[in-house]
Coordinates of N, CA and C and ligand atoms in Angstrom, one line a residue:
X1067 N 1.8 18.8 29.5 CA 3.0 19.3 29.5 C 2.6 20.6 28.4
X1068 N 3.2 21.8 28.6 CA 3.1 22.9 27.8 C 3.8 22.8 26.5
X1069 N 3.5 24.0 25.5 CA 4.1 24.1 24.3 C 5.7 24.1 24.7
X1070 N 6.4 23.7 23.5 CA 7.8 23.8 23.4 C 8.3 24.5 22.0
X1071 N 9.4 25.0 22.1 CA 10.0 25.4 21.0 C 10.6 24.3 20.1
X1072 N 10.4 24.2 18.8 CA 10.9 23.1 18.1 C 12.4 23.2 18.1
X1073 N 13.1 22.0 18.0 CA 14.5 22.1 18.1 C 15.1 22.3 16.7
X1074 N 14.2 21.6 15.8 CA 14.4 21.8 14.1 C 14.0 22.9 13.8
X1075 N 14.4 24.3 13.2 CA 13.8 25.2 13.1 C 12.5 25.1 12.0
X1076 N 12.7 24.0 11.2 CA 11.6 24.2 10.3 C 10.5 23.4 10.8
X1077 N 10.4 22.7 11.9 CA 9.4 21.8 12.4 C 8.4 22.6 13.1
X1078 N 7.0 22.4 13.0 CA 6.0 22.8 13.5 C 5.9 21.8 14.7
X1079 N 5.0 22.3 15.7 CA 5.1 21.5 17.0 C 3.5 20.9 17.3
X1080 N 3.3 19.8 17.6 CA 2.3 19.1 18.0 C 2.7 18.1 19.1
X1081 N 2.1 18.4 20.3 CA 2.7 17.8 21.5 C 2.0 16.3 21.8
X1082 N 3.0 15.4 21.9 CA 2.7 14.2 22.4 C 3.0 13.8 23.7
X1083 N 2.1 13.5 24.8 CA 2.2 13.2 26.1 C 3.4 12.1 26.5
X1084 N 3.7 11.2 25.4 CA 4.4 10.0 25.5 C 5.8 10.1 25.4
X1085 N 6.5 10.7 26.9 CA 7.9 10.8 26.8 C 8.3 10.7 28.2
X1086 N 9.7 10.7 28.6 CA 10.1 10.6 29.8 C 11.5 11.0 30.0
X1087 N 12.1 11.0 31.2 CA 13.4 11.6 31.2 C 14.3 10.4 30.5
X1088 N 15.6 10.9 29.9 CA 16.7 10.1 29.4 C 17.4 9.5 30.5
X1089 N 17.4 8.3 30.6 CA 18.2 7.6 31.6 C 19.6 8.2 32.0
X1090 N 20.1 8.7 33.0 CA 21.3 9.1 33.7 C 21.7 10.4 32.5
X1091 N 20.4 11.1 32.4 CA 20.9 12.2 31.6 C 21.5 12.2 30.2
X1092 N 21.2 10.9 29.7 CA 22.3 10.6 28.4 C 21.6 11.8 27.3
X1093 N 22.8 12.0 26.4 CA 22.4 12.8 25.2 C 22.4 11.9 24.0
X1094 N 21.4 12.3 23.1 CA 21.1 11.2 21.9 C 22.5 11.1 20.9
X1095 N 23.0 10.0 20.7 CA 23.8 9.9 20.0 C 23.6 8.7 18.5
X1096 N 22.2 8.6 18.4 CA 21.7 7.7 17.4 C 20.4 8.5 16.8
X1097 N 20.2 8.1 15.5 CA 19.2 8.5 15.0 C 18.4 7.3 14.4
X1098 N 17.1 6.7 14.8 CA 16.4 5.8 14.5 C 15.4 6.1 13.7
X1099 N 15.4 5.4 12.6 CA 14.4 5.7 11.4 C 13.1 4.8 11.4
X1100 N 12.0 5.2 11.3 CA 10.6 4.5 11.2 C 9.8 4.7 10.1
X1101 N 9.0 3.8 9.6 CA 7.7 4.0 9.0 C 6.8 3.9 9.8
X1102 N 5.4 4.9 9.5 CA 4.4 4.4 10.7 C 3.6 3.2 10.4
X1103 N 3.5 2.6 9.0 CA 3.0 1.5 8.7 C 1.3 1.7 9.0
X1104 N 0.9 2.7 8.8 CA -0.5 2.9 8.8 C -1.1 3.6 7.6
X1105 N -2.5 3.4 7.2 CA -2.8 3.6 6.1 C -3.0 5.2 5.9
X1106 N -3.0 6.1 6.8 CA -3.1 7.5 6.6 C -1.9 8.2 7.6
X1107 N -1.4 9.2 7.1 CA -0.6 10.0 8.0 C -1.2 10.6 9.0
X1108 N -2.3 11.0 9.0 CA -3.1 12.0 10.0 C -3.5 10.9 11.1
X1109 N -4.1 9.5 10.5 CA -4.1 8.5 11.8 C -3.0 8.4 12.4
X1110 N -1.9 8.2 11.9 CA -0.5 7.7 12.5 C -0.2 8.9 13.4
X1111 N -0.3 10.2 12.9 CA 0.2 11.1 13.9 C -0.7 11.3 15.1
X1112 N -2.0 11.3 14.7 CA -3.0 11.2 16.0 C -2.7 10.2 16.9
X1113 N -2.2 9.0 16.4 CA -1.9 7.7 17.5 C -0.8 8.1 18.2
X1114 N 0.3 8.7 17.7 CA 1.4 9.0 18.3 C 1.3 10.2 19.5
X1115 N 0.1 11.0 19.3 CA -0.1 12.1 20.3 C -1.3 11.8 21.3
X1116 N -1.6 10.4 21.3 CA -2.6 9.9 22.4 C -1.9 9.4 23.4
X1117 N -2.4 9.7 24.6 CA -1.8 9.2 25.7 C -2.0 7.6 25.8
X1118 N -2.9 7.3 25.4 CA -3.6 5.6 25.3 C -2.5 4.8 24.4
X1119 N -1.8 5.4 23.6 CA -0.9 4.7 22.7 C 0.5 4.2 23.3
X1120 N 0.9 5.0 24.0 CA 2.0 5.0 24.9 C 3.2 4.9 24.0
X1121 N 3.1 5.4 22.8 CA 4.3 5.4 21.9 C 4.2 6.8 21.3
X1122 N 5.5 7.2 20.8 CA 5.7 8.6 20.3 C 7.0 8.6 19.4
X1123 N 7.5 9.7 18.9 CA 8.8 9.9 18.3 C 9.1 11.5 18.4
X1124 N 10.2 11.6 18.4 CA 10.5 13.3 18.3 C 10.1 13.8 17.1
X1125 N 10.2 13.3 16.0 CA 9.7 13.9 14.7 C 8.9 12.9 13.9
X1126 N 7.9 13.8 13.0 CA 7.1 13.1 12.0 C 7.1 13.5 10.7
X1127 N 7.5 12.9 9.6 CA 7.6 13.5 8.5 C 6.6 13.3 7.5
X1128 N 5.7 14.2 6.8 CA 4.5 13.7 6.3 C 5.0 13.6 4.6
X1129 N 4.5 13.0 3.9 CA 4.7 12.6 2.6 C 5.2 13.9 1.8
X1130 N 4.7 15.1 1.9 CA 4.8 16.2 1.3 C 6.2 16.7 2.0
X1131 N 6.7 16.2 2.9 CA 8.2 16.8 3.5 C 7.8 17.8 4.5
X1132 N 6.6 18.1 4.9 CA 6.5 19.0 6.1 C 6.8 18.0 7.5
X1133 N 7.4 18.6 8.5 CA 8.2 18.1 9.3 C 7.4 18.5 10.8
X1134 N 6.9 17.6 11.7 CA 6.3 17.7 12.8 C 7.0 17.5 14.0
X1135 N 7.2 18.1 15.1 CA 8.0 17.8 16.2 C 7.0 17.6 17.4
X1136 N 7.0 16.2 18.0 CA 6.0 15.7 18.7 C 6.8 15.8 20.4
X1137 N 8.0 15.5 20.5 CA 8.7 15.5 21.7 C 10.0 16.1 21.7
X1138 N 10.3 16.9 22.7 CA 11.5 17.9 22.9 C 12.9 16.7 22.7
X1139 N 13.7 17.3 21.9 CA 14.9 16.2 21.8 C 15.5 16.1 23.1
X1140 N 15.6 16.8 24.1 CA 16.2 16.2 25.4 C 15.4 15.3 26.3
X1141 N 14.1 15.0 25.6 CA 13.4 13.9 26.4 C 13.4 12.5 25.7
X1142 N 13.1 11.7 26.5 CA 13.1 10.2 26.1 C 11.7 9.8 25.1
X1143 N 11.7 9.9 23.9 CA 10.4 9.4 23.3 C 10.3 7.9 23.3
X1144 N 9.3 7.4 23.2 CA 9.0 5.9 23.1 C 8.6 5.3 21.8
X1145 N 9.8 5.0 21.0 CA 9.5 4.7 19.6 C 10.4 3.3 19.3
X1146 N 11.3 3.0 20.3 CA 12.2 1.8 19.6 C 11.7 0.6 20.4
X1147 N 11.0 0.5 21.7 CA 10.5 -0.5 22.2 C 11.7 -1.5 22.6
X1148 N 11.4 -2.8 22.5 CA 12.4 -3.7 23.0 C 13.6 -3.8 21.8
X1149 N 14.8 -3.4 22.1 CA 15.8 -3.3 21.0 C 17.0 -3.5 21.8
X1150 N 18.1 -3.6 20.8 CA 19.4 -3.6 21.2 C 20.4 -3.3 20.1
X1151 N 21.4 -2.4 20.5 CA 22.5 -2.1 19.5 C 23.9 -1.9 20.3
X1152 N 24.8 -2.5 19.8 CA 26.1 -2.8 20.5 C 25.8 -2.8 22.2
X1153 N 25.0 -3.9 22.4 CA 24.7 -4.3 23.9 C 23.9 -3.3 24.6
X1154 N 23.5 -2.1 24.2 CA 22.7 -1.2 24.6 C 21.4 -1.8 24.5
X1155 N 20.7 -1.9 25.5 CA 19.1 -2.2 25.3 C 18.2 -1.1 25.8
X1156 N 18.6 0.0 26.0 CA 17.7 1.3 26.3 C 18.0 2.2 25.1
X1157 N 17.4 2.0 23.8 CA 18.0 2.8 22.5 C 17.0 4.0 22.9
X1158 N 15.9 3.9 23.4 CA 15.0 5.2 23.6 C 15.9 6.3 24.2
X1159 N 16.6 5.9 25.5 CA 17.4 7.0 26.0 C 18.7 7.6 25.1
X1160 N 18.9 6.8 24.1 CA 20.1 7.1 23.4 C 20.0 7.7 22.1
X1161 N 18.6 7.9 21.7 CA 18.4 8.0 20.4 C 17.3 9.3 20.1
X1162 N 17.3 9.7 18.8 CA 16.2 10.4 18.4 C 15.3 9.7 17.3
X1163 N 13.9 9.7 17.6 CA 13.1 8.9 16.7 C 12.6 9.8 15.8
X1164 N 12.4 9.2 14.4 CA 11.9 10.0 13.2 C 10.9 9.0 12.8
X1165 N 9.9 9.3 12.9 CA 8.6 8.5 12.1 C 8.4 9.0 10.7
X1166 N 8.4 8.5 9.6 CA 8.1 8.7 8.3 C 7.0 8.1 8.0
X1167 N 5.7 9.1 7.6 CA 4.5 8.5 7.2 C 4.7 7.6 5.7
X1168 N 4.3 6.5 6.0 CA 4.2 5.4 5.0 C 3.6 4.1 5.3
X1169 N 2.9 3.7 4.7 CA 2.0 2.7 5.0 C 2.8 1.4 5.0
X1170 N 4.0 1.3 4.5 CA 5.0 0.3 4.9 C 4.3 -1.3 4.2
X1171 N 4.9 -2.4 5.1 CA 4.7 -3.7 4.6 C 2.9 -4.0 4.5
X1172 N 2.5 -3.5 5.5 CA 0.9 -3.7 5.6 C 0.4 -3.2 4.4
X1173 N 1.0 -2.0 3.7 CA 0.3 -1.2 2.9 C 0.9 -1.7 1.5
X1174 N 1.7 -2.8 1.2 CA 2.5 -3.0 0.0 C 3.5 -2.4 -0.1
X1175 N 4.2 -1.9 0.8 CA 5.5 -1.2 0.6 C 5.6 0.1 -0.5
X1176 N 4.6 1.2 -0.5 CA 4.7 2.5 -1.3 C 6.1 2.8 -1.4
X1177 N 6.2 3.5 -2.6 CA 7.8 4.2 -2.5 C 7.5 5.6 -1.7
X1178 N 8.7 5.8 -1.3 CA 8.8 7.2 -0.7 C 9.0 8.2 -1.6
X1179 N 8.1 9.2 -1.5 CA 8.2 10.3 -2.5 C 9.4 11.2 -2.3
X1180 N 10.0 11.7 -3.4 CA 11.3 12.5 -3.3 C 11.2 13.7 -2.2
X1181 N 10.0 14.4 -2.2 CA 10.0 15.6 -1.3 C 10.0 14.9 0.1
X1182 N 9.6 13.8 0.4 CA 9.7 13.3 1.8 C 11.1 12.9 1.9
X1183 N 11.8 12.1 1.2 CA 13.3 11.7 1.3 C 14.1 13.2 1.5
X1184 N 13.8 14.0 0.9 CA 14.7 15.4 0.9 C 14.4 16.0 2.3
X1185 N 13.2 16.0 2.8 CA 13.0 16.4 4.4 C 13.8 15.7 5.3
X1186 N 13.5 14.2 5.2 CA 14.4 13.2 6.2 C 15.7 13.8 6.3
X1187 N 16.3 13.7 4.8 CA 17.9 13.9 4.8 C 18.2 15.4 5.5
X1188 N 17.3 16.4 5.3 CA 17.6 17.5 6.0 C 17.4 17.6 7.3
X1189 N 16.5 17.1 7.8 CA 16.4 16.9 9.3 C 17.3 16.0 9.9
X1190 N 17.7 14.9 9.5 CA 18.8 14.1 9.9 C 20.2 14.9 10.0
X1191 N 20.5 15.5 8.9 CA 21.6 16.4 9.1 C 21.7 17.4 10.1
X1192 N 20.6 18.0 10.3 CA 20.4 19.1 11.4 C 20.6 18.4 12.6
X1193 N 19.9 17.2 12.9 CA 20.0 16.6 14.2 C 21.5 16.2 14.3
X1194 N 22.1 15.5 13.3 CA 23.3 14.9 13.3 C 24.4 15.8 13.7
X1195 N 24.3 17.2 13.2 CA 25.3 18.1 13.4 C 25.3 18.5 14.6
X1196 N 24.0 18.8 15.2 CA 23.7 19.5 16.6 C 24.1 18.4 17.5
X1197 N 24.0 17.0 17.5 CA 24.4 16.3 18.6 C 25.7 15.4 18.0
X1198 N 26.4 15.8 17.1 CA 27.6 15.0 16.5 C 27.3 13.3 16.5
X1199 N 26.3 13.1 15.7 CA 26.1 11.8 15.8 C 26.9 11.1 14.4
X1200 N 27.4 9.9 14.7 CA 28.3 9.3 13.8 C 27.4 8.7 12.7
X1201 N 28.0 8.7 11.4 CA 27.2 8.1 10.3 C 26.5 6.7 10.5
X1202 N 27.4 5.8 11.1 CA 27.1 4.4 11.4 C 25.9 4.3 12.7
X1203 N 25.6 5.4 13.1 CA 24.6 5.4 14.3 C 23.3 5.9 13.8
X1204 N 23.0 6.1 12.5 CA 21.8 6.3 11.9 C 21.3 5.1 11.4
X1205 N 20.2 4.6 11.9 CA 20.1 3.2 11.9 C 18.3 2.7 11.6
X1206 N 18.1 2.0 11.2 CA 16.4 1.5 10.9 C 16.1 0.8 12.2
X1207 N 14.7 1.1 12.5 CA 14.2 0.4 13.5 C 14.8 -1.1 13.5
X1208 N 14.4 -1.7 12.3 CA 14.6 -3.1 12.0 C 16.1 -3.6 12.4
X1209 N 16.9 -2.8 12.2 CA 18.3 -2.9 12.9 C 18.4 -3.2 14.2
X1210 N 17.8 -2.4 15.0 CA 17.7 -2.6 16.5 C 16.8 -3.6 17.1
X1211 N 15.8 -4.1 16.0 CA 14.8 -4.7 16.7 C 14.4 -5.8 15.5
X1212 N 15.7 -6.6 15.0 CA 15.1 -7.6 13.9 C 14.2 -8.5 14.3
X1213 N 13.6 -9.0 13.2 CA 12.3 -9.9 13.4 C 11.2 -9.3 13.9
X1214 N 11.2 -8.7 15.0 CA 10.1 -7.9 15.6 C 9.6 -6.6 14.6
X1215 N 10.5 -6.0 14.0 CA 10.2 -4.7 13.0 C 10.6 -4.8 11.8
X1216 N 10.3 -4.1 10.8 CA 10.5 -4.4 9.5 C 10.8 -3.0 8.9
X1217 N 10.6 -1.9 9.9 CA 10.6 -0.5 9.2 C 12.1 0.2 9.5
X1218 N 12.3 1.1 8.2 CA 11.4 1.8 7.3 C 11.5 0.9 5.9
X1219 N 12.1 -0.4 6.1 CA 11.8 -1.3 4.8 C 12.8 -1.3 4.0
X1220 N 12.5 -2.3 3.0 CA 13.6 -2.4 1.9 C 13.6 -1.3 0.9
X1221 N 12.5 -0.5 0.9 CA 12.3 0.4 -0.3 C 13.1 1.8 0.5
X1222 N 13.3 1.8 1.5 CA 14.0 3.1 2.0 C 15.3 3.4 1.4
X1223 N 15.6 4.7 0.9 CA 16.7 4.8 0.0 C 18.1 5.2 0.6
X1224 N 18.4 4.1 1.5 CA 19.6 4.4 2.4 C 20.9 4.9 1.5
X1225 N 21.1 4.6 0.2 CA 22.1 4.8 -0.7 C 22.0 6.4 -0.9
X1226 N 20.8 7.0 -1.0 CA 20.5 8.5 -1.4 C 20.8 9.4 -0.1
X1227 N 20.7 8.7 1.0 CA 20.9 9.4 2.2 C 22.4 9.5 2.3
X1228 N 23.1 8.3 2.1 CA 24.6 8.6 2.2 C 25.1 9.4 1.2
X1229 N 24.5 9.4 0.0 CA 25.2 10.3 -1.0 C 25.1 11.8 -0.5
X1230 N 24.0 12.1 0.4 CA 24.1 13.4 0.7 C 24.4 13.8 2.2
X1231 N 25.2 12.7 2.7 CA 26.0 12.9 4.0 C 25.4 12.4 5.0
X1232 N 24.3 11.4 4.9 CA 23.6 10.7 6.1 C 23.8 9.3 6.1
X1233 N 24.2 8.8 7.2 CA 24.4 7.4 7.4 C 25.6 6.7 6.8
X1234 N 25.7 5.4 7.1 CA 26.8 4.6 6.5 C 26.4 3.5 5.7
X1235 N 27.2 3.6 4.7 CA 27.0 2.7 3.4 C 28.0 2.4 2.6
X1236 N 28.1 1.1 1.9 CA 29.0 0.8 0.8 C 28.1 0.3 -0.2
X1237 N 28.5 0.3 -1.3 CA 27.7 -0.4 -2.5 C 27.7 -1.8 -2.3
X1238 N 26.3 -2.5 -2.4 CA 26.2 -3.7 -2.0 C 27.1 -4.6 -3.0
X1239 N 27.8 -5.8 -2.7 CA 28.2 -6.6 -3.7 C 27.2 -7.2 -4.4
X1240 N 27.4 -7.4 -5.8 CA 26.6 -7.9 -6.8 C 26.0 -9.6 -6.1
X1241 N 24.7 -9.9 -6.3 CA 24.7 -11.3 -6.2 C 25.0 -12.2 -7.2
X1242 N 25.8 -13.1 -6.5 CA 26.2 -14.2 -7.4 C 26.2 -15.7 -6.7
X1243 N 26.6 -16.7 -7.4 CA 26.5 -18.0 -6.8 C 27.4 -18.0 -5.7
X1244 N 27.8 -19.4 -5.4 CA 28.8 -19.7 -4.5 C 28.7 -20.1 -3.1
X1245 N 29.3 -20.4 -2.4 CA 28.9 -20.9 -0.8 C 27.9 -19.9 -0.1
X1246 N 27.2 -20.3 0.7 CA 26.3 -19.7 1.5 C 26.0 -20.3 2.7
X1247 N 25.4 -19.7 3.7 CA 25.3 -20.1 5.0 C 23.6 -19.8 5.3
X1248 N 23.1 -20.7 5.9 CA 21.5 -20.4 6.3 C 21.1 -21.3 7.6
X1249 N 20.0 -21.2 8.0 CA 19.3 -21.8 9.3 C 19.8 -23.2 9.2
X1250 N 20.5 -23.6 10.3 CA 20.7 -24.9 10.7 C 22.1 -25.3 10.4
X1251 N 23.0 -24.5 9.7 CA 24.3 -24.6 9.6 C 25.0 -24.4 10.9
X1252 N 26.2 -25.0 11.1 CA 27.0 -24.9 12.2 C 28.3 -24.7 11.8
X1253 N 29.1 -24.2 12.9 CA 30.7 -24.3 12.7 C 31.4 -22.9 12.7
X1254 N 32.6 -23.2 12.4 CA 33.5 -21.8 12.6 C 33.0 -20.6 11.5
X1255 N 32.8 -21.1 10.3 CA 32.3 -19.7 9.4 C 31.2 -19.2 9.8
X1256 N 30.3 -19.9 10.5 CA 28.9 -19.4 11.2 C 29.4 -18.4 12.2
X1257 N 30.1 -19.0 13.1 CA 30.6 -18.2 14.1 C 31.4 -17.0 13.5
X1258 N 32.2 -16.9 12.7 CA 32.9 -15.7 12.1 C 31.8 -14.8 11.6
X1259 N 30.7 -15.2 10.8 CA 29.8 -14.3 10.7 C 29.1 -13.8 11.6
X1260 N 28.7 -14.3 12.7 CA 28.0 -13.9 14.0 C 29.1 -12.7 14.6
X1261 N 30.3 -13.0 14.5 CA 31.3 -12.0 15.1 C 31.1 -10.9 14.4
X1262 N 31.2 -10.8 13.1 CA 31.2 -9.6 12.2 C 29.6 -8.8 12.5
X1263 N 28.4 -9.5 12.4 CA 27.4 -8.7 12.8 C 27.4 -8.4 14.2
X1264 N 28.0 -8.9 14.9 CA 27.9 -8.5 16.5 C 29.0 -7.2 16.6
X1265 N 30.0 -7.2 15.6 CA 31.1 -6.1 15.6 C 30.3 -5.0 15.2
X1266 N 29.4 -5.3 14.2 CA 28.9 -3.9 13.6 C 27.8 -3.4 14.4
X1267 N 27.1 -4.0 15.4 CA 26.4 -3.6 16.3 C 25.0 -4.4 16.6
X1268 N 24.7 -5.4 15.8 CA 23.6 -6.3 15.9 C 23.8 -7.0 17.1
X1269 N 22.4 -7.6 17.8 CA 22.6 -8.0 18.8 C 22.7 -9.7 18.8
X1270 N 23.6 -10.0 17.8 CA 23.9 -11.5 17.4 C 24.5 -12.2 18.4
X1271 N 24.3 -13.5 19.0 CA 24.9 -14.2 19.8 C 26.1 -15.0 19.1
X1272 N 27.0 -15.2 19.7 CA 28.3 -15.9 18.8 C 28.3 -17.2 19.4
X1273 N 27.7 -18.3 18.8 CA 27.2 -19.4 19.3 C 27.7 -20.5 18.3
X1274 N 28.1 -20.1 17.0 CA 28.5 -21.2 16.0 C 27.2 -21.8 15.4
X1275 N 25.9 -21.5 15.8 CA 24.8 -22.2 15.0 C 23.9 -21.0 14.5
X1276 N 23.7 -21.5 13.3 CA 22.7 -20.4 12.5 C 21.2 -20.7 12.8
X1277 N 20.8 -19.9 14.0 CA 19.6 -19.9 14.3 C 18.4 -19.2 13.9
X1278 N 17.1 -19.5 14.1 CA 16.1 -18.4 13.4 C 16.2 -16.9 13.9
X1279 N 16.9 -16.8 15.1 CA 17.2 -15.5 15.6 C 18.2 -14.9 14.7
X1280 N 19.3 -15.8 14.3 CA 20.4 -15.1 13.6 C 19.8 -14.8 12.2
X1281 N 18.9 -15.7 11.4 CA 18.5 -15.5 10.2 C 17.7 -14.1 10.2
X1282 N 17.0 -13.7 11.1 CA 16.4 -12.4 11.6 C 17.3 -11.4 11.4
X1283 N 18.7 -11.5 12.0 CA 19.5 -10.5 11.9 C 20.3 -10.2 10.5
X1284 N 20.5 -11.6 9.9 CA 20.9 -11.3 8.7 C 19.9 -10.7 7.6
X1285 N 18.4 -11.1 7.9 CA 17.3 -10.3 7.3 C 17.4 -8.7 7.4
X1286 N 17.6 -8.3 8.7 CA 17.5 -6.9 9.0 C 18.8 -6.3 8.6
X1287 N 20.0 -7.0 8.3 CA 21.1 -6.4 7.6 C 20.9 -6.4 6.1
X1288 N 20.5 -7.3 5.5 CA 19.9 -7.1 4.0 C 19.0 -6.0 3.9
X1289 N 17.9 -5.9 4.5 CA 17.0 -4.8 4.5 C 17.7 -3.3 4.4
X1290 N 18.5 -3.3 5.0 CA 19.2 -1.9 5.3 C 20.4 -1.9 4.2
X1291 N 21.4 -3.0 4.1 CA 22.3 -2.7 3.4 C 22.4 -3.4 2.0
X1292 N 21.5 -4.5 1.9 CA 21.6 -5.4 0.6 C 20.3 -5.4 0.2
X1293 N 19.5 -4.5 -0.1 CA 17.9 -4.5 -0.2 C 17.6 -5.3 -1.4
X1294 N 18.3 -5.7 -2.3 CA 18.0 -6.4 -3.5 C 17.2 -7.7 -3.2
X1295 N 17.7 -8.4 -2.3 CA 17.3 -9.8 -1.7 C 17.4 -9.7 -0.1
X1296 N 16.3 -10.0 0.4 CA 15.9 -10.0 2.0 C 15.5 -11.6 2.1
X1297 N 16.4 -12.3 2.4 CA 15.9 -13.7 2.6 C 16.6 -14.7 3.9
X1298 N 17.5 -13.6 4.5 CA 17.8 -14.5 5.9 C 19.0 -15.4 5.4
X1299 N 19.6 -15.5 4.3 CA 20.4 -16.6 3.8 C 21.8 -15.4 3.5
X1300 N 22.9 -16.1 4.4 CA 24.2 -15.4 4.2 C 24.9 -15.7 3.1
X1301 N 24.6 -15.2 1.8 CA 25.3 -15.4 0.6 C 26.7 -14.5 0.5
X1302 N 27.3 -14.8 -0.6 CA 28.7 -14.2 -0.4 C 28.6 -12.7 -0.6
X1303 N 27.4 -12.1 -1.2 CA 27.4 -10.8 -1.4 C 27.0 -10.0 0.0
X1304 N 26.3 -10.8 0.7 CA 25.8 -10.3 1.9 C 27.0 -10.1 2.8
X1305 N 27.9 -11.3 2.8 CA 29.1 -11.3 3.8 C 30.2 -10.3 3.3
X1306 N 30.3 -10.2 2.0 CA 31.1 -9.4 1.4 C 30.7 -8.0 1.7
X1307 N 29.4 -7.6 1.6 CA 29.0 -6.3 2.0 C 29.2 -5.8 3.4
X1308 N 28.9 -6.7 4.3 CA 29.1 -6.7 5.7 C 30.8 -6.4 6.1
X1309 N 31.6 -7.2 5.3 CA 33.0 -7.2 5.6 C 33.2 -5.7 5.3
X1310 N 33.0 -5.2 4.2 CA 33.3 -3.8 3.6 C 32.9 -2.8 4.2
X1311 N 31.7 -2.9 5.2 CA 31.0 -1.9 5.9 C 32.0 -1.9 7.1
X1312 N 32.4 -3.0 7.8 CA 33.3 -3.1 9.0 C 34.6 -2.2 8.5
X1313 N 35.0 -2.6 7.6 CA 36.3 -1.9 7.1 C 36.3 -0.5 7.0
X1314 N 35.0 0.0 6.6 CA 35.0 1.4 6.3 C 34.6 2.3 7.6
X1315 N 34.5 1.3 8.7 CA 34.3 2.1 9.9 C 35.4 2.9 10.3
X1316 N 35.2 3.9 11.0 CA 36.6 4.6 11.4 C 37.4 3.7 12.4
X1317 N 36.7 3.4 13.4 CA 37.6 2.8 14.3 C 38.4 1.5 13.9
X1318 N 37.7 0.8 12.9 CA 38.3 -0.6 12.5 C 38.9 -0.4 11.2
X1319 N 38.8 0.8 10.3 CA 39.3 0.8 9.3 C 40.6 1.0 9.3
X1320 N 41.6 1.2 8.2 CA 43.0 1.5 8.1 C 43.4 2.9 8.7
Ligands
LIG627 ZN1 9.3 1.5 13.9

């Protein structure tokens, strides 16, 4: 493919061959945020641009805030893999993928430098405005692929993004004692929690049984919305935070 003009004015272009048509000519209405999970940014960028990797993203954000565009927004980049949100299993056709250079869990979860966070916010705002992307559709890779993916990780400052107009967020409820649900539990309260996770968008099955898969979804939820403790146990703080997020959604709220 020949060179293209960056969709985001501040991005430089480095072409990745790893993309295709968006199915049914879809327009992106989600942003999916990733970390690279590799030791160096250059190594990660090189991998995303190599045909043999079969992976890519639309954007790549360096630690110093420099933004590179690899795939035109109109095309389907290959970043989400097997994933689901609100029943849609072709997240690549519905989204713009943003890779953030960070060594991630394998590298001991290094902090995201402020310059890099600022650049991610500005990029998300630009894409969000150009494509009218709803705040609650700015998501982590781990939200759409729980258990399989952990990125961008519990260190990613979703609260700061929200302060500056990106993404959906409520202050997490403090962690206290009280009743909780975990792997192996069954019954109506578990079913109610499954309904809430599913209503928010997670691929949770409503079975009334707290399975390993469900624990992974609770972990993914915590990693994004209650990062202080990510343990897959649905404590009061987790459930209350989810409840208030649902109430704050435009279509379910007052
Ligand atoms: Zn990812």
